[in-house]
Amino acid sequence: MPPSTFANRVLHWFDQHGRKDLPWQQTPTPYRVWVSEIMLQQTQVSTVIPYYQEFITTFPDVITLANAEQDRVLQYWAGLGYYSRARNLHKAAQQVRDNFQGVIPDTLDALTRLSGIGRSTAGAILSLAFHQPQPILDGNVKRVLARYHALSGWPGKSAVQKHLWTLAESHLPTGLPAPRHADYTQAMMDLGATVCTRNKPACLLCPLQADCQGLKAGNPTAYPGSKPRKKIPDKHTLMLLLMNDKRQVLLQKRPAPGIWGGLWSLPQFENMTACHAWYTQRYTEPFPDTEELPGFIHTFSHFRLHVQPFLTAPAPYSPKDKGVMEENDSLWYNSGTHFTGGLPAPVKKLFKRIQL
Ligand code: SF4
């Protein structure tokens, strides 16, 4: 079958059923497409929409984003997870400001040299905003292609990934009016998101059903192959809600890179002995009475974190070394008040639950 036939069917389907009212489709500037693509990595459209709208209202263009404090950027990302995406987005905005006179570049080579932009994100920006014929390979597109060609390997393997790129390129339409290149990219994403879904592909509604090899084989969900199973490890941590006599709690800025890097979190320890050692080094007062609060589990993609929070009785604190409290990486926070730095989602939830 000539490649254009695949594309024609997908485009025809898009004209009737594709999504055309997503917020980033309204004014698809390179900046807006870029922000949406980064947010949509590992996150569903319905979750992204309110974050995207607030983010774009606060940082309406690449220069505003580049000039913003990292704390402020993370604040608007808090809850979306995978914070390295926000740090990279911010860094890349500064690269655009400093190296491209504030203009987002329109070549694959230049885009993929910016922090956090891989080939698929660059392809999406180039096709959706610049109307260039460029393939993309996000999770949805990988699934459609793997099923259509009955490709059984796991896309995380580089050989499978390479094969998928070749297939994506082979189906790419050429010689279309410019905006149709954007439509084709959107169509492939939409087909994966709304028809060829992970668990229940609606093959009867699919424009590719006539020659889909996965469907022909009788079990389309077997494609692509899944990641070899690995049990996610459990980790344990103790979080200290150290409360001063003003009923403020101590927050510390988490080092980047790392879990919650750049966000403000509660001091964390492996155990009470480590907590006491940290406290004794820092404060002159005896360690305060503590109350054990109900623990909770926060699941990351690669481990489960069991959190045991402890709340201290309010007390005044005088740091041993005056300089310590003036560092930029710790502050006293009035729970419930507006906070201009980012808080990790479970810490935010904890504050809501305990009413200090
Ligand atoms: S026919 Fe079914 S499995 Fe094949 S691409 Fe369409 S929805 Fe996916």
CSV table of C-alpha atoms and ligand atoms in Angstrom, one decimal:
chain,number,residue,atom,x,y,z
A,1,MET,CA,0.0,0.0,0.0
A,2,PRO,CA,1.4,3.4,-0.8
A,3,PRO,CA,2.2,5.4,2.3
A,4,SER,CA,-0.2,8.2,1.3
A,5,THR,CA,-3.1,5.8,1.7
A,6,PHE,CA,-2.4,5.4,5.4
A,7,ALA,CA,-2.1,9.2,5.8
A,8,ASN,CA,-5.2,9.9,3.7
A,9,ARG,CA,-7.3,7.6,5.8
A,10,VAL,CA,-6.0,9.1,9.0
A,11,LEU,CA,-6.6,12.6,7.8
A,12,HIS,CA,-10.1,11.8,6.6
A,13,TRP,CA,-10.8,10.4,10.0
A,14,PHE,CA,-9.4,13.4,11.7
A,15,ASP,CA,-11.6,15.8,9.8
A,16,GLN,CA,-14.6,14.1,11.2
A,17,HIS,CA,-13.5,12.9,14.6
A,18,GLY,CA,-10.3,14.6,15.6
A,19,ARG,CA,-10.0,16.9,18.6
A,20,LYS,CA,-10.0,20.6,17.6
A,21,ASP,CA,-10.9,22.4,20.7
A,22,LEU,CA,-8.0,21.7,23.1
A,23,PRO,CA,-6.8,25.0,24.6
A,24,TRP,CA,-3.3,24.8,22.9
A,25,GLN,CA,-5.0,24.3,19.5
A,26,GLN,CA,-6.7,27.7,19.7
A,27,THR,CA,-3.5,29.8,19.1
A,28,PRO,CA,-0.9,27.1,18.2
A,29,THR,CA,2.2,29.3,18.5
A,30,PRO,CA,5.5,27.4,18.9
A,31,TYR,CA,5.7,28.5,22.5
A,32,ARG,CA,2.2,27.2,23.4
A,33,VAL,CA,2.6,24.0,21.5
A,34,TRP,CA,5.9,23.4,23.2
A,35,VAL,CA,4.5,24.0,26.7
A,36,SER,CA,1.6,21.7,26.0
A,37,GLU,CA,3.8,19.0,24.6
A,38,ILE,CA,6.0,19.0,27.7
A,39,MET,CA,3.0,19.0,30.0
A,40,LEU,CA,1.4,16.1,28.1
A,41,GLN,CA,4.5,13.9,28.5
A,42,GLN,CA,3.4,11.2,31.0
A,43,THR,CA,0.2,13.2,31.9
A,44,GLN,CA,-3.3,13.0,30.5
A,45,VAL,CA,-5.0,15.8,28.6
A,46,SER,CA,-7.8,16.3,31.2
A,47,THR,CA,-5.2,16.7,33.9
A,48,VAL,CA,-3.0,19.1,31.8
A,49,ILE,CA,-5.8,21.5,30.7
A,50,PRO,CA,-6.2,23.6,34.0
A,51,TYR,CA,-2.4,23.6,34.6
A,52,TYR,CA,-1.8,24.7,31.0
A,53,GLN,CA,-4.3,27.5,31.2
A,54,GLU,CA,-2.8,28.9,34.4
A,55,PHE,CA,0.7,28.5,33.2
A,56,ILE,CA,0.1,30.3,29.9
A,57,THR,CA,-1.8,33.1,31.7
A,58,THR,CA,1.2,33.6,34.1
A,59,PHE,CA,3.9,33.0,31.5
A,60,PRO,CA,2.4,34.1,28.3
A,61,ASP,CA,5.6,34.0,26.2
A,62,VAL,CA,9.0,32.5,26.2
A,63,ILE,CA,10.7,35.7,27.5
A,64,THR,CA,8.4,36.0,30.5
A,65,LEU,CA,9.1,32.4,31.3
A,66,ALA,CA,12.9,32.8,30.8
A,67,ASN,CA,12.9,35.8,33.1
A,68,ALA,CA,10.8,34.2,35.9
A,69,GLU,CA,12.3,32.8,39.1
A,70,GLN,CA,12.6,29.0,39.0
A,71,ASP,CA,10.5,28.9,42.2
A,72,ARG,CA,7.6,30.6,40.5
A,73,VAL,CA,7.8,28.2,37.5
A,74,LEU,CA,7.8,25.2,39.8
A,75,GLN,CA,4.9,26.6,41.8
A,76,TYR,CA,2.8,26.5,38.6
A,77,TRP,CA,3.9,23.0,37.9
A,78,ALA,CA,3.4,21.6,41.4
A,79,GLY,CA,0.9,18.7,41.1
A,80,LEU,CA,1.9,17.8,37.6
A,81,GLY,CA,4.9,15.8,38.8
A,82,TYR,CA,8.1,15.0,36.9
A,83,TYR,CA,9.5,18.3,37.9
A,84,SER,CA,12.6,18.0,35.7
A,85,ARG,CA,10.2,18.8,32.9
A,86,ALA,CA,9.6,22.2,34.4
A,87,ARG,CA,13.2,22.9,35.2
A,88,ASN,CA,14.2,22.0,31.7
A,89,LEU,CA,11.4,24.0,30.1
A,90,HIS,CA,12.6,27.0,32.2
A,91,LYS,CA,16.2,26.4,31.2
A,92,ALA,CA,15.3,26.0,27.5
A,93,ALA,CA,13.4,29.3,27.6
A,94,GLN,CA,16.5,31.0,28.8
A,95,GLN,CA,18.5,29.3,26.1
A,96,VAL,CA,16.0,30.7,23.5
A,97,ARG,CA,16.3,34.1,25.1
A,98,ASP,CA,20.1,34.1,25.2
A,99,ASN,CA,21.0,32.1,22.0
A,100,PHE,CA,18.1,32.7,19.6
A,101,GLN,CA,17.2,36.3,20.4
A,102,GLY,CA,14.0,35.1,22.0
A,103,VAL,CA,12.7,33.4,18.9
A,104,ILE,CA,11.9,29.6,19.1
A,105,PRO,CA,14.0,28.0,16.3
A,106,ASP,CA,12.3,26.1,13.5
A,107,THR,CA,14.7,23.3,12.8
A,108,LEU,CA,15.0,19.9,14.3
A,109,ASP,CA,18.6,20.3,15.0
A,110,ALA,CA,18.3,23.6,16.9
A,111,LEU,CA,15.2,22.5,18.8
A,112,THR,CA,16.7,19.2,20.0
A,113,ARG,CA,19.7,21.1,21.4
A,114,LEU,CA,17.4,22.9,23.8
A,115,SER,CA,17.0,21.4,27.3
A,116,GLY,CA,14.2,18.8,27.6
A,117,ILE,CA,13.3,18.7,23.9
A,118,GLY,CA,13.7,15.3,22.3
A,119,ARG,CA,13.0,14.4,18.7
A,120,SER,CA,9.3,13.7,19.2
A,121,THR,CA,8.6,17.0,21.0
A,122,ALA,CA,10.6,18.8,18.3
A,123,GLY,CA,8.6,17.0,15.6
A,124,ALA,CA,5.4,18.1,17.3
A,125,ILE,CA,6.5,21.7,17.5
A,126,LEU,CA,7.7,21.7,13.9
A,127,SER,CA,4.5,20.2,12.5
A,128,LEU,CA,1.9,21.7,14.8
A,129,ALA,CA,3.3,25.2,14.9
A,130,PHE,CA,5.5,25.5,11.9
A,131,HIS,CA,3.5,23.2,9.6
A,132,GLN,CA,6.5,21.2,8.6
A,133,PRO,CA,6.2,17.5,7.6
A,134,GLN,CA,7.9,16.0,10.6
A,135,PRO,CA,7.1,12.6,12.3
A,136,ILE,CA,6.4,12.3,16.0
A,137,LEU,CA,6.6,9.3,18.2
A,138,ASP,CA,4.8,9.9,21.5
A,139,GLY,CA,3.2,7.1,23.4
A,140,ASN,CA,-0.1,7.2,21.5
A,141,VAL,CA,1.6,7.2,18.1
A,142,LYS,CA,4.0,4.3,19.1
A,143,ARG,CA,0.9,2.3,20.1
A,144,VAL,CA,-0.9,2.9,16.8
A,145,LEU,CA,2.1,2.1,14.7
A,146,ALA,CA,3.1,-1.0,16.7
A,147,ARG,CA,-0.4,-2.4,16.4
A,148,TYR,CA,-0.8,-1.5,12.8
A,149,HIS,CA,2.4,-3.3,11.9
A,150,ALA,CA,2.1,-6.0,14.7
A,151,LEU,CA,5.5,-5.0,16.1
A,152,SER,CA,5.8,-6.9,19.3
A,153,GLY,CA,9.0,-5.5,20.9
A,154,TRP,CA,9.0,-3.0,23.8
A,155,PRO,CA,9.4,0.6,22.6
A,156,GLY,CA,11.8,1.3,25.4
A,157,LYS,CA,14.4,-0.8,23.6
A,158,SER,CA,16.5,1.3,21.2
A,159,ALA,CA,16.2,-1.2,18.3
A,160,VAL,CA,12.3,-1.1,18.6
A,161,GLN,CA,12.3,2.6,18.9
A,162,LYS,CA,14.5,2.9,15.8
A,163,HIS,CA,12.1,0.7,13.9
A,164,LEU,CA,9.1,2.8,15.0
A,165,TRP,CA,10.8,6.0,13.8
A,166,THR,CA,11.4,4.4,10.4
A,167,LEU,CA,7.7,3.4,10.3
A,168,ALA,CA,6.6,6.9,11.4
A,169,GLU,CA,8.7,8.4,8.6
A,170,SER,CA,7.4,6.0,6.0
A,171,HIS,CA,3.8,7.0,6.7
A,172,LEU,CA,4.5,10.7,6.7
A,173,PRO,CA,2.5,12.5,4.0
A,174,THR,CA,4.3,14.8,1.7
A,175,GLY,CA,3.2,17.5,-0.7
A,176,LEU,CA,0.2,18.5,1.4
A,177,PRO,CA,-0.9,22.1,2.0
A,178,ALA,CA,1.1,23.3,5.0
A,179,PRO,CA,-1.7,23.1,7.7
A,180,ARG,CA,-2.4,19.5,6.8
A,181,HIS,CA,1.0,18.5,8.2
A,182,ALA,CA,-0.3,19.8,11.6
A,183,ASP,CA,-3.5,18.0,11.1
A,184,TYR,CA,-1.7,14.7,10.4
A,185,THR,CA,0.4,15.0,13.6
A,186,GLN,CA,-2.7,15.8,15.6
A,187,ALA,CA,-4.6,13.0,13.9
A,188,MET,CA,-2.1,10.4,14.9
A,189,MET,CA,-2.1,11.6,18.5
A,190,ASP,CA,-5.9,11.6,18.6
A,191,LEU,CA,-6.2,8.2,17.0
A,192,GLY,CA,-4.0,6.7,19.7
A,193,ALA,CA,-5.7,8.7,22.5
A,194,THR,CA,-9.3,8.1,21.5
A,195,VAL,CA,-9.6,5.0,19.3
A,196,CYS,CA,-6.5,2.8,19.6
A,197,THR,CA,-6.5,3.1,23.3
A,198,ARG,CA,-4.2,1.1,25.6
A,199,ASN,CA,-6.7,-1.5,26.9
A,200,LYS,CA,-9.7,-1.3,24.6
A,201,PRO,CA,-9.0,-0.3,21.1
A,202,ALA,CA,-12.2,0.5,19.2
A,203,CYS,CA,-11.1,-1.2,16.0
A,204,LEU,CA,-14.5,-1.0,14.4
A,205,LEU,CA,-14.2,2.8,14.5
A,206,CYS,CA,-10.6,2.9,13.3
A,207,PRO,CA,-9.7,4.1,9.8
A,208,LEU,CA,-6.8,1.6,9.7
A,209,GLN,CA,-8.8,-1.5,10.5
A,210,ALA,CA,-8.8,-2.9,6.9
A,211,ASP,CA,-5.1,-3.8,7.0
A,212,CYS,CA,-4.1,-3.5,10.6
A,213,GLN,CA,-1.8,-6.4,11.3
A,214,GLY,CA,-2.4,-6.4,15.0
A,215,LEU,CA,-6.1,-6.7,14.5
A,216,LYS,CA,-5.6,-9.4,11.9
A,217,ALA,CA,-3.5,-11.3,14.4
A,218,GLY,CA,-6.6,-11.3,16.7
A,219,ASN,CA,-5.1,-9.6,19.7
A,220,PRO,CA,-4.1,-6.0,19.0
A,221,THR,CA,-3.5,-5.2,22.7
A,222,ALA,CA,-0.5,-7.6,22.6
A,223,TYR,CA,1.3,-4.8,20.7
A,224,PRO,CA,3.6,-3.1,21.4
A,225,GLY,CA,5.4,-5.4,23.8
A,226,SER,CA,5.4,-4.4,27.4
A,227,LYS,CA,8.3,-3.4,29.6
A,228,PRO,CA,9.9,-6.4,31.3
A,229,ARG,CA,8.3,-6.5,34.7
A,230,LYS,CA,10.4,-5.3,37.6
A,231,LYS,CA,8.9,-5.0,41.1
A,232,ILE,CA,8.9,-1.4,42.3
A,233,PRO,CA,11.0,-1.1,45.5
A,234,ASP,CA,9.5,0.4,48.7
A,235,LYS,CA,11.4,3.2,50.4
A,236,HIS,CA,10.7,4.6,53.8
A,237,THR,CA,11.1,8.1,55.1
A,238,LEU,CA,10.3,10.2,58.1
A,239,MET,CA,9.1,13.8,57.5
A,240,LEU,CA,9.4,16.2,60.3
A,241,LEU,CA,6.9,19.0,60.8
A,242,LEU,CA,9.0,21.2,63.1
A,243,MET,CA,6.7,23.9,64.4
A,244,ASN,CA,8.0,27.1,65.9
A,245,ASP,CA,6.2,29.3,68.5
A,246,LYS,CA,4.4,31.1,65.7
A,247,ARG,CA,3.0,27.8,64.5
A,248,GLN,CA,5.1,27.9,61.4
A,249,VAL,CA,6.8,24.8,60.0
A,250,LEU,CA,10.2,24.5,58.7
A,251,LEU,CA,10.6,23.9,54.9
A,252,GLN,CA,13.8,23.1,53.1
A,253,LYS,CA,14.5,23.4,49.4
A,254,ARG,CA,15.2,20.1,47.9
A,255,PRO,CA,18.4,19.7,45.9
A,256,ALA,CA,18.2,19.4,42.2
A,257,PRO,CA,18.5,17.0,40.4
A,258,GLY,CA,16.6,14.5,42.6
A,259,ILE,CA,13.1,13.7,43.7
A,260,TRP,CA,11.2,17.1,44.1
A,261,GLY,CA,14.4,18.9,43.2
A,262,GLY,CA,13.9,22.7,43.5
A,263,LEU,CA,10.6,22.3,45.5
A,264,TRP,CA,10.1,23.2,49.1
A,265,SER,CA,9.6,20.2,51.4
A,266,LEU,CA,9.7,19.1,55.0
A,267,PRO,CA,13.0,17.9,56.4
A,268,GLN,CA,13.3,14.1,55.6
A,269,PHE,CA,15.2,11.5,57.5
A,270,GLU,CA,15.9,7.8,57.3
A,271,ASN,CA,15.0,7.4,61.0
A,272,MET,CA,14.6,9.2,64.3
A,273,THR,CA,18.3,8.9,65.2
A,274,ALA,CA,19.2,10.8,62.0
A,275,CYS,CA,16.5,13.4,62.8
A,276,HIS,CA,17.8,14.0,66.3
A,277,ALA,CA,21.4,14.3,65.0
A,278,TRP,CA,20.3,16.9,62.5
A,279,TYR,CA,18.3,18.8,65.1
A,280,THR,CA,21.1,18.8,67.6
A,281,GLN,CA,23.5,20.2,65.1
A,282,ARG,CA,21.1,23.0,64.2
A,283,TYR,CA,19.3,24.2,67.4
A,284,THR,CA,20.2,24.9,71.0
A,285,GLU,CA,16.8,23.8,72.5
A,286,PRO,CA,16.2,20.2,73.6
A,287,PHE,CA,14.4,18.1,71.0
A,288,PRO,CA,10.6,18.9,71.3
A,289,ASP,CA,7.8,16.4,72.1
A,290,THR,CA,6.5,14.8,68.9
A,291,GLU,CA,3.3,13.3,67.8
A,292,GLU,CA,3.2,10.5,65.2
A,293,LEU,CA,0.7,11.4,62.5
A,294,PRO,CA,-1.0,8.8,60.2
A,295,GLY,CA,1.5,7.7,57.6
A,296,PHE,CA,0.8,7.6,53.8
A,297,ILE,CA,2.3,6.2,50.6
A,298,HIS,CA,3.3,8.2,47.6
A,299,THR,CA,3.9,6.3,44.5
A,300,PHE,CA,6.6,7.4,42.0
A,301,SER,CA,7.1,5.7,38.7
A,302,HIS,CA,10.1,3.8,40.0
A,303,PHE,CA,9.5,3.3,43.7
A,304,ARG,CA,6.9,3.6,46.5
A,305,LEU,CA,7.7,6.0,49.2
A,306,HIS,CA,6.2,5.2,52.7
A,307,VAL,CA,6.1,8.5,54.6
A,308,GLN,CA,5.8,8.7,58.3
A,309,PRO,CA,5.1,12.3,59.4
A,310,PHE,CA,5.9,13.6,62.9
A,311,LEU,CA,4.6,16.9,64.3
A,312,THR,CA,6.5,18.6,67.0
A,313,ALA,CA,4.9,20.7,69.8
A,314,PRO,CA,5.3,24.4,69.1
A,315,ALA,CA,8.5,25.9,70.6
A,316,PRO,CA,10.9,28.8,69.9
A,317,TYR,CA,14.0,27.9,68.1
A,318,SER,CA,17.3,29.7,68.0
A,319,PRO,CA,19.8,28.3,65.5
A,320,LYS,CA,23.2,27.5,66.8
A,321,ASP,CA,24.8,29.1,63.8
A,322,LYS,CA,22.9,32.3,63.0
A,323,GLY,CA,23.9,31.9,59.3
A,324,VAL,CA,22.0,28.6,59.0
A,325,MET,CA,18.6,30.3,59.1
A,326,GLU,CA,19.6,32.8,56.6
A,327,GLU,CA,20.5,30.3,54.0
A,328,ASN,CA,18.4,30.4,50.8
A,329,ASP,CA,17.4,26.8,51.3
A,330,SER,CA,15.2,26.9,54.4
A,331,LEU,CA,12.3,29.0,55.7
A,332,TRP,CA,9.5,29.0,58.2
A,333,TYR,CA,6.1,28.6,56.5
A,334,ASN,CA,2.7,29.6,57.7
A,335,SER,CA,0.6,26.6,56.7
A,336,GLY,CA,-2.6,27.6,54.9
A,337,THR,CA,-1.1,30.9,53.6
A,338,HIS,CA,-0.2,31.5,49.9
A,339,PHE,CA,3.2,30.2,49.1
A,340,THR,CA,5.2,31.4,46.2
A,341,GLY,CA,7.5,28.4,46.0
A,342,GLY,CA,6.5,24.9,44.7
A,343,LEU,CA,5.4,22.3,47.3
A,344,PRO,CA,5.4,18.6,46.4
A,345,ALA,CA,1.8,17.3,46.0
A,346,PRO,CA,1.9,14.9,49.1
A,347,VAL,CA,3.3,17.7,51.3
A,348,LYS,CA,0.5,20.0,50.1
A,349,LYS,CA,-2.0,17.3,50.9
A,350,LEU,CA,-0.5,16.7,54.3
A,351,PHE,CA,-0.8,20.4,55.2
A,352,LYS,CA,-4.5,20.3,54.1
A,353,ARG,CA,-5.1,17.3,56.3
A,354,ILE,CA,-3.6,18.4,59.5
A,355,GLN,CA,-4.7,22.0,60.0
A,356,LEU,CA,-1.8,23.4,62.0
B,1,SF4,S1,-7.5,-1.4,13.9
B,1,SF4,FE1,-7.5,-1.4,16.1
B,1,SF4,S2,-5.5,-2.0,16.7
B,1,SF4,FE2,-5.4,-1.5,14.6
B,1,SF4,S3,-4.7,0.7,14.7
B,1,SF4,FE3,-6.9,0.7,14.6
B,1,SF4,S4,-7.7,0.7,16.7
B,1,SF4,FE4,-5.5,0.2,16.7
